[in-house]
């Protein structure tokens, strides 16, 4: 993750960047001009998101990653510190990758919140599936 | 010596946690969310969050920066007051829920006393042994007790249920709320 240039409140520069994205971004609507469901909008690189939408996408993206990683780690199996550290790290990176893909501005959500949003529940999900699948498959 | 693992319990424990999460949300709705008082204060908080967000995003000239700063402080104070009111309202209902969930946890944990419900793919650090190895005999700390599996099931299931039902606080509210919004049955499970 690249360090943020500044950690202070968003100023005119961020507002201007957001306005520029608004004018150049793709309209997140279908052919009949109805707003797209959030899960479809999440794949659009230039779509605009508000804070709650970013939080929701981060939460569910991390949940999905946690589910997949937990099952995969349980099946392989991955054991020890590699799993304990690797799983949560990959979960965090998944969310960060999405936020970079759609270019979430600091005026929408600060980097530290992007880092934390949905991470703890996702770690719970990851542990649950990792432990359960590991037990059921290998014992 | 390989511990005798009750593999059906590996599935039962998350199922119990799911039942508890559903009952907990239903009781929360009954005691807290459906009351007109809560709905009103939630609307007030949503409005205050939007107002504060607009104040922070407003682009003003250098001469008006002081006035904007004062307005932001006033809006933050108003939001903090509303959050405190909402928090105390939730806490009254959550206290009752804590008692019920704590009682359920105590009853269910006693029926799983001494039973290895899962095998951990890692050896937990010593300070977690009280949770991961609670009620189990032997020195194999990869044996998982009911408590640990119950806690991680609760973390996973309860928050996702709240998200699906729309009862989780919004991102803007969550970032501005006091840290006391903890899951009550987690606190019971950790004791």
PDB file of C-alpha atoms in Angstrom:
ATOM      1  CA  UNK A   1       0.000   0.000   0.000  1.00  0.00           C
ATOM      2  CA  UNK A   2       1.390   3.364  -0.987  1.00  0.00           C
ATOM      3  CA  UNK A   3       1.669   5.797   1.921  1.00  0.00           C
ATOM      4  CA  UNK A   4      -0.824   8.545   1.771  1.00  0.00           C
ATOM      5  CA  UNK A   5       0.605  11.955   0.968  1.00  0.00           C
ATOM      6  CA  UNK A   6      -1.388  13.632   3.652  1.00  0.00           C
ATOM      7  CA  UNK A   7      -3.505  12.513   6.535  1.00  0.00           C
ATOM      8  CA  UNK A   8      -5.419  15.726   7.068  1.00  0.00           C
ATOM      9  CA  UNK A   9      -9.016  16.537   6.308  1.00  0.00           C
ATOM     10  CA  UNK A  10      -9.900  16.671   2.589  1.00  0.00           C
ATOM     11  CA  UNK A  11      -9.547  20.185   1.194  1.00  0.00           C
ATOM     12  CA  UNK A  12     -10.383  21.946  -2.038  1.00  0.00           C
ATOM     13  CA  UNK A  13      -7.973  19.737  -4.031  1.00  0.00           C
ATOM     14  CA  UNK A  14      -9.856  16.547  -3.088  1.00  0.00           C
ATOM     15  CA  UNK A  15     -13.194  18.203  -3.752  1.00  0.00           C
ATOM     16  CA  UNK A  16     -11.941  19.299  -7.174  1.00  0.00           C
ATOM     17  CA  UNK A  17     -10.660  15.783  -7.931  1.00  0.00           C
ATOM     18  CA  UNK A  18     -14.011  14.355  -6.929  1.00  0.00           C
ATOM     19  CA  UNK A  19     -15.807  16.866  -9.134  1.00  0.00           C
ATOM     20  CA  UNK A  20     -13.509  15.946 -12.052  1.00  0.00           C
ATOM     21  CA  UNK A  21     -14.274  12.261 -11.549  1.00  0.00           C
ATOM     22  CA  UNK A  22     -17.974  13.063 -11.432  1.00  0.00           C
ATOM     23  CA  UNK A  23     -17.844  14.820 -14.810  1.00  0.00           C
ATOM     24  CA  UNK A  24     -15.657  12.213 -16.524  1.00  0.00           C
ATOM     25  CA  UNK A  25     -16.909   9.047 -14.802  1.00  0.00           C
ATOM     26  CA  UNK A  26     -19.238   6.489 -16.294  1.00  0.00           C
ATOM     27  CA  UNK A  27     -22.876   6.776 -15.353  1.00  0.00           C
ATOM     28  CA  UNK A  28     -23.701   3.836 -13.100  1.00  0.00           C
ATOM     29  CA  UNK A  29     -27.072   3.141 -14.710  1.00  0.00           C
ATOM     30  CA  UNK A  30     -28.473   0.526 -17.065  1.00  0.00           C
ATOM     31  CA  UNK A  31     -30.015   1.135 -20.519  1.00  0.00           C
ATOM     32  CA  UNK A  32     -33.249   2.388 -18.934  1.00  0.00           C
ATOM     33  CA  UNK A  33     -31.324   4.900 -16.770  1.00  0.00           C
ATOM     34  CA  UNK A  34     -32.108   3.036 -13.541  1.00  0.00           C
ATOM     35  CA  UNK A  35     -29.247   3.023 -11.018  1.00  0.00           C
ATOM     36  CA  UNK A  36     -27.279  -0.220 -11.105  1.00  0.00           C
ATOM     37  CA  UNK A  37     -27.334  -2.566  -8.107  1.00  0.00           C
ATOM     38  CA  UNK A  38     -24.307  -2.003  -5.904  1.00  0.00           C
ATOM     39  CA  UNK A  39     -22.744  -5.366  -6.690  1.00  0.00           C
ATOM     40  CA  UNK A  40     -22.687  -4.496 -10.405  1.00  0.00           C
ATOM     41  CA  UNK A  41     -21.568  -0.931  -9.785  1.00  0.00           C
ATOM     42  CA  UNK A  42     -18.601  -2.272  -7.791  1.00  0.00           C
ATOM     43  CA  UNK A  43     -17.035  -3.555 -11.028  1.00  0.00           C
ATOM     44  CA  UNK A  44     -17.173  -0.175 -12.782  1.00  0.00           C
ATOM     45  CA  UNK A  45     -13.800   1.513 -12.591  1.00  0.00           C
ATOM     46  CA  UNK A  46     -15.075   5.073 -12.930  1.00  0.00           C
ATOM     47  CA  UNK A  47     -18.269   4.799 -10.892  1.00  0.00           C
ATOM     48  CA  UNK A  48     -18.834   7.173  -8.013  1.00  0.00           C
ATOM     49  CA  UNK A  49     -19.509   5.853  -4.551  1.00  0.00           C
ATOM     50  CA  UNK A  50     -20.620   7.449  -1.303  1.00  0.00           C
ATOM     51  CA  UNK A  51     -19.213   6.465   2.087  1.00  0.00           C
ATOM     52  CA  UNK A  52     -21.885   3.883   2.869  1.00  0.00           C
ATOM     53  CA  UNK A  53     -21.539   2.222  -0.525  1.00  0.00           C
ATOM     54  CA  UNK A  54     -17.764   2.006  -0.135  1.00  0.00           C
ATOM     55  CA  UNK A  55     -18.220   0.495   3.332  1.00  0.00           C
ATOM     56  CA  UNK A  56     -20.724  -2.057   2.054  1.00  0.00           C
ATOM     57  CA  UNK A  57     -18.558  -3.133  -0.875  1.00  0.00           C
ATOM     58  CA  UNK A  58     -15.472  -3.376   1.333  1.00  0.00           C
ATOM     59  CA  UNK A  59     -17.382  -5.446   3.882  1.00  0.00           C
ATOM     60  CA  UNK A  60     -18.807  -7.938   1.400  1.00  0.00           C
ATOM     61  CA  UNK A  61     -15.630  -8.120  -0.692  1.00  0.00           C
ATOM     62  CA  UNK A  62     -13.660  -8.979   2.409  1.00  0.00           C
ATOM     63  CA  UNK A  63     -16.301 -11.475   3.524  1.00  0.00           C
ATOM     64  CA  UNK A  64     -16.098 -13.229   0.160  1.00  0.00           C
ATOM     65  CA  UNK A  65     -12.297 -13.255   0.286  1.00  0.00           C
ATOM     66  CA  UNK A  66     -12.419 -14.601   3.852  1.00  0.00           C
ATOM     67  CA  UNK A  67     -14.797 -17.383   2.833  1.00  0.00           C
ATOM     68  CA  UNK A  68     -12.661 -18.446  -0.144  1.00  0.00           C
ATOM     69  CA  UNK A  69      -9.385 -18.209   1.790  1.00  0.00           C
ATOM     70  CA  UNK A  70     -10.793 -20.033   4.813  1.00  0.00           C
ATOM     71  CA  UNK A  71     -12.026 -22.942   2.716  1.00  0.00           C
ATOM     72  CA  UNK A  72      -8.825 -23.065   0.631  1.00  0.00           C
ATOM     73  CA  UNK A  73      -6.545 -22.909   3.688  1.00  0.00           C
ATOM     74  CA  UNK A  74      -8.598 -25.604   5.392  1.00  0.00           C
ATOM     75  CA  UNK A  75      -8.446 -27.928   2.382  1.00  0.00           C
ATOM     76  CA  UNK A  76      -4.715 -27.608   1.551  1.00  0.00           C
ATOM     77  CA  UNK A  77      -4.160 -27.425   4.623  1.00  0.00           C
ATOM     78  CA  UNK A  78      -2.280 -24.291   5.541  1.00  0.00           C
ATOM     79  CA  UNK A  79      -1.104 -24.375   9.134  1.00  0.00           C
ATOM     80  CA  UNK A  80       0.616 -22.188  11.686  1.00  0.00           C
ATOM     81  CA  UNK A  81       1.806 -18.628  11.351  1.00  0.00           C
ATOM     82  CA  UNK A  82       1.510 -18.722   7.557  1.00  0.00           C
ATOM     83  CA  UNK A  83      -2.245 -19.044   7.847  1.00  0.00           C
ATOM     84  CA  UNK A  84      -2.658 -16.819  10.896  1.00  0.00           C
ATOM     85  CA  UNK A  85      -0.772 -13.949   9.255  1.00  0.00           C
ATOM     86  CA  UNK A  86      -1.380 -14.696   5.592  1.00  0.00           C
ATOM     87  CA  UNK A  87      -5.151 -14.949   5.751  1.00  0.00           C
ATOM     88  CA  UNK A  88      -5.855 -11.573   7.395  1.00  0.00           C
ATOM     89  CA  UNK A  89      -3.182  -9.921   5.259  1.00  0.00           C
ATOM     90  CA  UNK A  90      -4.810 -11.145   2.058  1.00  0.00           C
ATOM     91  CA  UNK A  91      -8.203 -10.036   3.356  1.00  0.00           C
ATOM     92  CA  UNK A  92      -6.920  -6.514   3.967  1.00  0.00           C
ATOM     93  CA  UNK A  93      -5.192  -6.413   0.573  1.00  0.00           C
ATOM     94  CA  UNK A  94      -8.399  -7.499  -1.187  1.00  0.00           C
ATOM     95  CA  UNK A  95     -10.280  -4.507   0.126  1.00  0.00           C
ATOM     96  CA  UNK A  96      -7.415  -2.130  -0.571  1.00  0.00           C
ATOM     97  CA  UNK A  97      -7.109  -3.453  -4.128  1.00  0.00           C
ATOM     98  CA  UNK A  98     -10.755  -2.755  -4.825  1.00  0.00           C
ATOM     99  CA  UNK A  99     -10.509   0.761  -3.391  1.00  0.00           C
ATOM    100  CA  UNK A 100      -7.522   1.434  -5.666  1.00  0.00           C
ATOM    101  CA  UNK A 101      -9.324  -0.095  -8.659  1.00  0.00           C
ATOM    102  CA  UNK A 102     -12.272   2.284  -8.346  1.00  0.00           C
ATOM    103  CA  UNK A 103     -10.090   5.091  -6.976  1.00  0.00           C
ATOM    104  CA  UNK A 104     -11.947   5.923  -3.777  1.00  0.00           C
ATOM    105  CA  UNK A 105     -11.082   9.499  -2.885  1.00  0.00           C
ATOM    106  CA  UNK A 106     -10.028  10.641   0.584  1.00  0.00           C
ATOM    107  CA  UNK A 107     -13.086  12.886   0.638  1.00  0.00           C
ATOM    108  CA  UNK A 108     -15.268   9.763   0.489  1.00  0.00           C
ATOM    109  CA  UNK A 109     -13.347   7.588   2.940  1.00  0.00           C
ATOM    110  CA  UNK A 110      -9.990   8.057   4.616  1.00  0.00           C
ATOM    111  CA  UNK A 111      -7.272   5.451   3.992  1.00  0.00           C
ATOM    112  CA  UNK A 112      -7.257   4.258   7.615  1.00  0.00           C
ATOM    113  CA  UNK A 113     -10.996   3.558   7.432  1.00  0.00           C
ATOM    114  CA  UNK A 114     -10.595   1.761   4.100  1.00  0.00           C
ATOM    115  CA  UNK A 115      -7.985  -0.394   5.832  1.00  0.00           C
ATOM    116  CA  UNK A 116     -10.262  -1.298   8.758  1.00  0.00           C
ATOM    117  CA  UNK A 117     -13.737  -1.426   7.243  1.00  0.00           C
ATOM    118  CA  UNK A 118     -15.116  -4.953   7.511  1.00  0.00           C
ATOM    119  CA  UNK A 119     -11.706  -6.412   8.420  1.00  0.00           C
ATOM    120  CA  UNK A 120     -12.557  -7.779  11.869  1.00  0.00           C
ATOM    121  CA  UNK A 121     -15.754  -9.577  10.803  1.00  0.00           C
ATOM    122  CA  UNK A 122     -13.875 -10.961   7.803  1.00  0.00           C
ATOM    123  CA  UNK A 123     -11.135 -12.330  10.063  1.00  0.00           C
ATOM    124  CA  UNK A 124     -13.871 -14.018  12.116  1.00  0.00           C
ATOM    125  CA  UNK A 125     -15.296 -15.547   8.949  1.00  0.00           C
ATOM    126  CA  UNK A 126     -11.856 -16.640   7.796  1.00  0.00           C
ATOM    127  CA  UNK A 127     -11.070 -18.323  11.132  1.00  0.00           C
ATOM    128  CA  UNK A 128     -14.464 -20.029  11.261  1.00  0.00           C
ATOM    129  CA  UNK A 129     -14.130 -21.596   7.825  1.00  0.00           C
ATOM    130  CA  UNK A 130     -10.441 -22.361   8.156  1.00  0.00           C
ATOM    131  CA  UNK A 131     -10.893 -24.200  11.460  1.00  0.00           C
ATOM    132  CA  UNK A 132     -14.136 -25.934  10.416  1.00  0.00           C
ATOM    133  CA  UNK A 133     -12.942 -27.165   7.011  1.00  0.00           C
ATOM    134  CA  UNK A 134      -9.572 -28.215   8.451  1.00  0.00           C
ATOM    135  CA  UNK A 135     -11.312 -30.279  11.149  1.00  0.00           C
ATOM    136  CA  UNK A 136     -13.947 -31.838   8.910  1.00  0.00           C
ATOM    137  CA  UNK A 137     -11.572 -32.761   6.063  1.00  0.00           C
ATOM    138  CA  UNK A 138      -8.409 -33.837   7.896  1.00  0.00           C
ATOM    139  CA  UNK A 139      -9.712 -35.524  11.069  1.00  0.00           C
TER     140      UNK A 139
ATOM    141  CA  UNK B   1      -2.512 -39.018  21.610  1.00  0.00           C
ATOM    142  CA  UNK B   2      -5.023 -37.685  19.089  1.00  0.00           C
ATOM    143  CA  UNK B   3      -7.996 -36.072  20.801  1.00  0.00           C
ATOM    144  CA  UNK B   4     -11.428 -37.448  20.175  1.00  0.00           C
ATOM    145  CA  UNK B   5     -13.126 -34.753  18.084  1.00  0.00           C
ATOM    146  CA  UNK B   6     -16.871 -34.549  17.818  1.00  0.00           C
ATOM    147  CA  UNK B   7     -17.102 -33.479  14.197  1.00  0.00           C
ATOM    148  CA  UNK B   8     -20.842 -32.977  14.287  1.00  0.00           C
ATOM    149  CA  UNK B   9     -20.236 -30.394  17.010  1.00  0.00           C
ATOM    150  CA  UNK B  10     -17.996 -28.499  14.580  1.00  0.00           C
ATOM    151  CA  UNK B  11     -21.179 -27.808  12.634  1.00  0.00           C
ATOM    152  CA  UNK B  12     -23.567 -27.527  15.583  1.00  0.00           C
ATOM    153  CA  UNK B  13     -21.660 -24.734  17.301  1.00  0.00           C
ATOM    154  CA  UNK B  14     -21.905 -22.264  14.377  1.00  0.00           C
ATOM    155  CA  UNK B  15     -25.541 -23.268  14.022  1.00  0.00           C
ATOM    156  CA  UNK B  16     -26.181 -22.392  17.680  1.00  0.00           C
ATOM    157  CA  UNK B  17     -24.376 -19.095  17.151  1.00  0.00           C
ATOM    158  CA  UNK B  18     -26.637 -18.398  14.171  1.00  0.00           C
ATOM    159  CA  UNK B  19     -29.774 -19.131  16.227  1.00  0.00           C
ATOM    160  CA  UNK B  20     -28.507 -16.843  18.973  1.00  0.00           C
ATOM    161  CA  UNK B  21     -27.735 -14.108  16.440  1.00  0.00           C
ATOM    162  CA  UNK B  22     -31.248 -14.364  14.956  1.00  0.00           C
ATOM    163  CA  UNK B  23     -32.909 -14.335  18.377  1.00  0.00           C
ATOM    164  CA  UNK B  24     -30.679 -11.467  19.476  1.00  0.00           C
ATOM    165  CA  UNK B  25     -31.596  -9.345  16.454  1.00  0.00           C
ATOM    166  CA  UNK B  26     -35.270 -10.155  16.916  1.00  0.00           C
ATOM    167  CA  UNK B  27     -35.138  -9.087  20.559  1.00  0.00           C
ATOM    168  CA  UNK B  28     -33.178  -5.970  19.612  1.00  0.00           C
ATOM    169  CA  UNK B  29     -35.871  -5.104  17.116  1.00  0.00           C
ATOM    170  CA  UNK B  30     -38.589  -5.783  19.696  1.00  0.00           C
ATOM    171  CA  UNK B  31     -36.974  -3.783  22.492  1.00  0.00           C
ATOM    172  CA  UNK B  32     -35.117  -1.062  20.601  1.00  0.00           C
ATOM    173  CA  UNK B  33     -35.433  -0.634  16.856  1.00  0.00           C
ATOM    174  CA  UNK B  34     -39.206  -0.630  16.466  1.00  0.00           C
ATOM    175  CA  UNK B  35     -39.802   2.030  19.137  1.00  0.00           C
ATOM    176  CA  UNK B  36     -40.763   5.457  17.785  1.00  0.00           C
ATOM    177  CA  UNK B  37     -38.226   7.047  20.124  1.00  0.00           C
ATOM    178  CA  UNK B  38     -35.364   5.097  18.524  1.00  0.00           C
ATOM    179  CA  UNK B  39     -36.587   5.776  14.992  1.00  0.00           C
ATOM    180  CA  UNK B  40     -36.708   9.490  15.706  1.00  0.00           C
ATOM    181  CA  UNK B  41     -33.245   9.646  17.175  1.00  0.00           C
ATOM    182  CA  UNK B  42     -31.833   7.543  14.327  1.00  0.00           C
ATOM    183  CA  UNK B  43     -33.265  10.032  11.808  1.00  0.00           C
ATOM    184  CA  UNK B  44     -31.780  12.889  13.820  1.00  0.00           C
ATOM    185  CA  UNK B  45     -28.371  11.195  13.803  1.00  0.00           C
ATOM    186  CA  UNK B  46     -28.557  10.564  10.041  1.00  0.00           C
ATOM    187  CA  UNK B  47     -29.429  14.224   9.469  1.00  0.00           C
ATOM    188  CA  UNK B  48     -26.637  15.400  11.757  1.00  0.00           C
ATOM    189  CA  UNK B  49     -24.096  13.170   9.989  1.00  0.00           C
ATOM    190  CA  UNK B  50     -25.098  14.587   6.599  1.00  0.00           C
ATOM    191  CA  UNK B  51     -24.998  18.130   7.956  1.00  0.00           C
ATOM    192  CA  UNK B  52     -21.518  17.622   9.383  1.00  0.00           C
ATOM    193  CA  UNK B  53     -20.328  16.030   6.161  1.00  0.00           C
ATOM    194  CA  UNK B  54     -21.619  19.000   4.159  1.00  0.00           C
ATOM    195  CA  UNK B  55     -19.939  21.467   6.536  1.00  0.00           C
ATOM    196  CA  UNK B  56     -16.601  19.670   6.212  1.00  0.00           C
ATOM    197  CA  UNK B  57     -16.813  19.454   2.423  1.00  0.00           C
ATOM    198  CA  UNK B  58     -17.843  23.078   1.898  1.00  0.00           C
ATOM    199  CA  UNK B  59     -15.234  25.084  -0.002  1.00  0.00           C
ATOM    200  CA  UNK B  60     -14.884  28.534   1.593  1.00  0.00           C
ATOM    201  CA  UNK B  61     -12.590  31.507   1.197  1.00  0.00           C
ATOM    202  CA  UNK B  62      -9.783  32.328   3.619  1.00  0.00           C
ATOM    203  CA  UNK B  63     -11.870  35.000   5.356  1.00  0.00           C
ATOM    204  CA  UNK B  64     -14.631  32.497   6.182  1.00  0.00           C
ATOM    205  CA  UNK B  65     -12.397  29.666   7.438  1.00  0.00           C
ATOM    206  CA  UNK B  66     -12.883  30.635  11.112  1.00  0.00           C
ATOM    207  CA  UNK B  67     -16.666  30.675  10.731  1.00  0.00           C
ATOM    208  CA  UNK B  68     -16.580  27.310   8.963  1.00  0.00           C
ATOM    209  CA  UNK B  69     -14.388  25.855  11.706  1.00  0.00           C
ATOM    210  CA  UNK B  70     -16.858  27.038  14.352  1.00  0.00           C
ATOM    211  CA  UNK B  71     -19.781  25.590  12.391  1.00  0.00           C
ATOM    212  CA  UNK B  72     -18.018  22.230  12.108  1.00  0.00           C
ATOM    213  CA  UNK B  73     -17.352  22.197  15.874  1.00  0.00           C
ATOM    214  CA  UNK B  74     -21.032  23.029  16.583  1.00  0.00           C
ATOM    215  CA  UNK B  75     -22.191  20.259  14.232  1.00  0.00           C
ATOM    216  CA  UNK B  76     -19.774  17.760  15.845  1.00  0.00           C
ATOM    217  CA  UNK B  77     -21.053  18.669  19.315  1.00  0.00           C
ATOM    218  CA  UNK B  78     -24.638  18.183  18.203  1.00  0.00           C
ATOM    219  CA  UNK B  79     -23.769  14.816  16.631  1.00  0.00           C
ATOM    220  CA  UNK B  80     -21.919  13.679  19.766  1.00  0.00           C
ATOM    221  CA  UNK B  81     -24.930  14.549  21.905  1.00  0.00           C
ATOM    222  CA  UNK B  82     -27.276  12.639  19.599  1.00  0.00           C
ATOM    223  CA  UNK B  83     -24.896   9.683  19.513  1.00  0.00           C
ATOM    224  CA  UNK B  84     -24.767   9.639  23.322  1.00  0.00           C
ATOM    225  CA  UNK B  85     -28.578   9.605  23.474  1.00  0.00           C
ATOM    226  CA  UNK B  86     -28.773   6.823  20.885  1.00  0.00           C
ATOM    227  CA  UNK B  87     -26.065   4.894  22.685  1.00  0.00           C
ATOM    228  CA  UNK B  88     -27.810   5.059  26.073  1.00  0.00           C
ATOM    229  CA  UNK B  89     -31.066   3.957  24.450  1.00  0.00           C
ATOM    230  CA  UNK B  90     -29.369   0.970  22.851  1.00  0.00           C
ATOM    231  CA  UNK B  91     -27.528   0.136  26.073  1.00  0.00           C
ATOM    232  CA  UNK B  92     -30.756  -0.223  28.044  1.00  0.00           C
ATOM    233  CA  UNK B  93     -32.020  -2.813  25.582  1.00  0.00           C
ATOM    234  CA  UNK B  94     -28.578  -4.407  25.161  1.00  0.00           C
ATOM    235  CA  UNK B  95     -28.240  -4.909  28.935  1.00  0.00           C
ATOM    236  CA  UNK B  96     -31.335  -7.086  28.971  1.00  0.00           C
ATOM    237  CA  UNK B  97     -30.083  -8.932  25.893  1.00  0.00           C
ATOM    238  CA  UNK B  98     -26.703  -9.493  27.552  1.00  0.00           C
ATOM    239  CA  UNK B  99     -28.389 -11.252  30.444  1.00  0.00           C
ATOM    240  CA  UNK B 100     -30.334 -13.548  28.131  1.00  0.00           C
ATOM    241  CA  UNK B 101     -27.400 -14.285  25.832  1.00  0.00           C
ATOM    242  CA  UNK B 102     -25.075 -14.758  28.783  1.00  0.00           C
ATOM    243  CA  UNK B 103     -27.487 -17.276  30.286  1.00  0.00           C
ATOM    244  CA  UNK B 104     -27.727 -19.118  26.961  1.00  0.00           C
ATOM    245  CA  UNK B 105     -23.948 -19.191  26.625  1.00  0.00           C
ATOM    246  CA  UNK B 106     -23.519 -20.514  30.194  1.00  0.00           C
ATOM    247  CA  UNK B 107     -26.045 -23.326  29.622  1.00  0.00           C
ATOM    248  CA  UNK B 108     -24.672 -24.323  26.220  1.00  0.00           C
ATOM    249  CA  UNK B 109     -21.025 -24.104  27.331  1.00  0.00           C
ATOM    250  CA  UNK B 110     -21.669 -26.416  30.271  1.00  0.00           C
ATOM    251  CA  UNK B 111     -23.113 -29.050  27.946  1.00  0.00           C
ATOM    252  CA  UNK B 112     -19.919 -28.892  25.858  1.00  0.00           C
ATOM    253  CA  UNK B 113     -17.603 -29.021  28.871  1.00  0.00           C
ATOM    254  CA  UNK B 114     -14.565 -31.193  28.147  1.00  0.00           C
ATOM    255  CA  UNK B 115     -15.571 -31.780  24.519  1.00  0.00           C
ATOM    256  CA  UNK B 116     -13.131 -31.019  21.700  1.00  0.00           C
ATOM    257  CA  UNK B 117     -15.341 -29.493  19.006  1.00  0.00           C
ATOM    258  CA  UNK B 118     -12.615 -28.743  16.441  1.00  0.00           C
ATOM    259  CA  UNK B 119      -8.901 -28.895  15.748  1.00  0.00           C
ATOM    260  CA  UNK B 120      -7.034 -25.653  15.307  1.00  0.00           C
ATOM    261  CA  UNK B 121      -4.588 -25.518  12.359  1.00  0.00           C
ATOM    262  CA  UNK B 122      -2.289 -23.380  14.503  1.00  0.00           C
ATOM    263  CA  UNK B 123      -1.085 -23.328  18.088  1.00  0.00           C
ATOM    264  CA  UNK B 124      -2.645 -20.268  19.752  1.00  0.00           C
ATOM    265  CA  UNK B 125      -0.495 -17.971  21.931  1.00  0.00           C
ATOM    266  CA  UNK B 126      -0.559 -18.575  25.702  1.00  0.00           C
ATOM    267  CA  UNK B 127      -2.886 -15.669  26.472  1.00  0.00           C
ATOM    268  CA  UNK B 128      -5.613 -17.233  24.305  1.00  0.00           C
ATOM    269  CA  UNK B 129      -5.455 -20.653  25.948  1.00  0.00           C
ATOM    270  CA  UNK B 130      -8.134 -19.572  28.412  1.00  0.00           C
ATOM    271  CA  UNK B 131     -10.531 -19.197  25.491  1.00  0.00           C
ATOM    272  CA  UNK B 132      -9.362 -21.770  22.951  1.00  0.00           C
ATOM    273  CA  UNK B 133      -8.742 -24.551  25.503  1.00  0.00           C
ATOM    274  CA  UNK B 134     -11.434 -23.693  28.027  1.00  0.00           C
ATOM    275  CA  UNK B 135     -12.712 -26.729  29.905  1.00  0.00           C
ATOM    276  CA  UNK B 136     -10.461 -29.160  28.021  1.00  0.00           C
ATOM    277  CA  UNK B 137      -7.935 -31.539  29.536  1.00  0.00           C
ATOM    278  CA  UNK B 138      -4.450 -32.259  28.237  1.00  0.00           C
ATOM    279  CA  UNK B 139      -1.645 -30.104  26.909  1.00  0.00           C
ATOM    280  CA  UNK B 140      -2.533 -30.219  23.219  1.00  0.00           C
ATOM    281  CA  UNK B 141      -3.482 -26.605  22.679  1.00  0.00           C
ATOM    282  CA  UNK B 142      -4.590 -27.196  19.117  1.00  0.00           C
ATOM    283  CA  UNK B 143      -7.703 -28.780  20.632  1.00  0.00           C
ATOM    284  CA  UNK B 144     -10.478 -26.242  20.249  1.00  0.00           C
ATOM    285  CA  UNK B 145     -13.141 -25.710  22.890  1.00  0.00           C
ATOM    286  CA  UNK B 146     -16.756 -24.662  22.429  1.00  0.00           C
ATOM    287  CA  UNK B 147     -15.979 -21.107  23.607  1.00  0.00           C
ATOM    288  CA  UNK B 148     -13.529 -20.195  20.869  1.00  0.00           C
ATOM    289  CA  UNK B 149     -15.591 -21.677  18.057  1.00  0.00           C
ATOM    290  CA  UNK B 150     -18.684 -19.961  19.457  1.00  0.00           C
ATOM    291  CA  UNK B 151     -16.948 -16.564  19.625  1.00  0.00           C
ATOM    292  CA  UNK B 152     -15.605 -16.663  16.066  1.00  0.00           C
ATOM    293  CA  UNK B 153     -18.974 -17.930  14.815  1.00  0.00           C
ATOM    294  CA  UNK B 154     -20.678 -15.015  16.552  1.00  0.00           C
ATOM    295  CA  UNK B 155     -18.244 -12.481  15.089  1.00  0.00           C
ATOM    296  CA  UNK B 156     -18.875 -13.849  11.607  1.00  0.00           C
ATOM    297  CA  UNK B 157     -22.608 -14.474  11.736  1.00  0.00           C
ATOM    298  CA  UNK B 158     -23.965 -11.668  13.884  1.00  0.00           C
ATOM    299  CA  UNK B 159     -22.406  -8.792  11.960  1.00  0.00           C
ATOM    300  CA  UNK B 160     -23.359 -10.276   8.605  1.00  0.00           C
ATOM    301  CA  UNK B 161     -26.907 -10.760   9.825  1.00  0.00           C
ATOM    302  CA  UNK B 162     -27.038  -7.132  10.941  1.00  0.00           C
ATOM    303  CA  UNK B 163     -25.722  -6.044   7.550  1.00  0.00           C
ATOM    304  CA  UNK B 164     -28.308  -8.136   5.717  1.00  0.00           C
ATOM    305  CA  UNK B 165     -31.146  -6.860   7.902  1.00  0.00           C
ATOM    306  CA  UNK B 166     -29.920  -3.285   7.694  1.00  0.00           C
ATOM    307  CA  UNK B 167     -29.604  -2.906  11.459  1.00  0.00           C
ATOM    308  CA  UNK B 168     -25.843  -2.334  11.490  1.00  0.00           C
ATOM    309  CA  UNK B 169     -24.874   1.324  11.915  1.00  0.00           C
ATOM    310  CA  UNK B 170     -23.975   3.083   8.667  1.00  0.00           C
ATOM    311  CA  UNK B 171     -20.310   3.678   7.921  1.00  0.00           C
ATOM    312  CA  UNK B 172     -20.562   7.365   8.723  1.00  0.00           C
ATOM    313  CA  UNK B 173     -22.251   6.671  12.073  1.00  0.00           C
ATOM    314  CA  UNK B 174     -19.876   3.835  12.969  1.00  0.00           C
ATOM    315  CA  UNK B 175     -16.865   6.061  12.498  1.00  0.00           C
ATOM    316  CA  UNK B 176     -18.332   8.685  14.819  1.00  0.00           C
ATOM    317  CA  UNK B 177     -19.858   6.459  17.512  1.00  0.00           C
ATOM    318  CA  UNK B 178     -18.450   5.784  21.000  1.00  0.00           C
ATOM    319  CA  UNK B 179     -16.460   2.568  21.189  1.00  0.00           C
ATOM    320  CA  UNK B 180     -19.004   0.932  23.525  1.00  0.00           C
ATOM    321  CA  UNK B 181     -21.040  -0.627  20.699  1.00  0.00           C
ATOM    322  CA  UNK B 182     -19.815  -4.164  21.354  1.00  0.00           C
ATOM    323  CA  UNK B 183     -21.656  -7.402  20.705  1.00  0.00           C
ATOM    324  CA  UNK B 184     -23.106  -8.307  24.123  1.00  0.00           C
ATOM    325  CA  UNK B 185     -22.835 -12.099  23.799  1.00  0.00           C
ATOM    326  CA  UNK B 186     -19.161 -11.824  22.857  1.00  0.00           C
ATOM    327  CA  UNK B 187     -18.560 -10.102  26.150  1.00  0.00           C
ATOM    328  CA  UNK B 188     -20.430 -12.966  27.878  1.00  0.00           C
ATOM    329  CA  UNK B 189     -18.422 -15.618  25.993  1.00  0.00           C
ATOM    330  CA  UNK B 190     -15.103 -14.033  26.952  1.00  0.00           C
ATOM    331  CA  UNK B 191     -15.805 -14.278  30.702  1.00  0.00           C
TER     332      UNK B 191
END
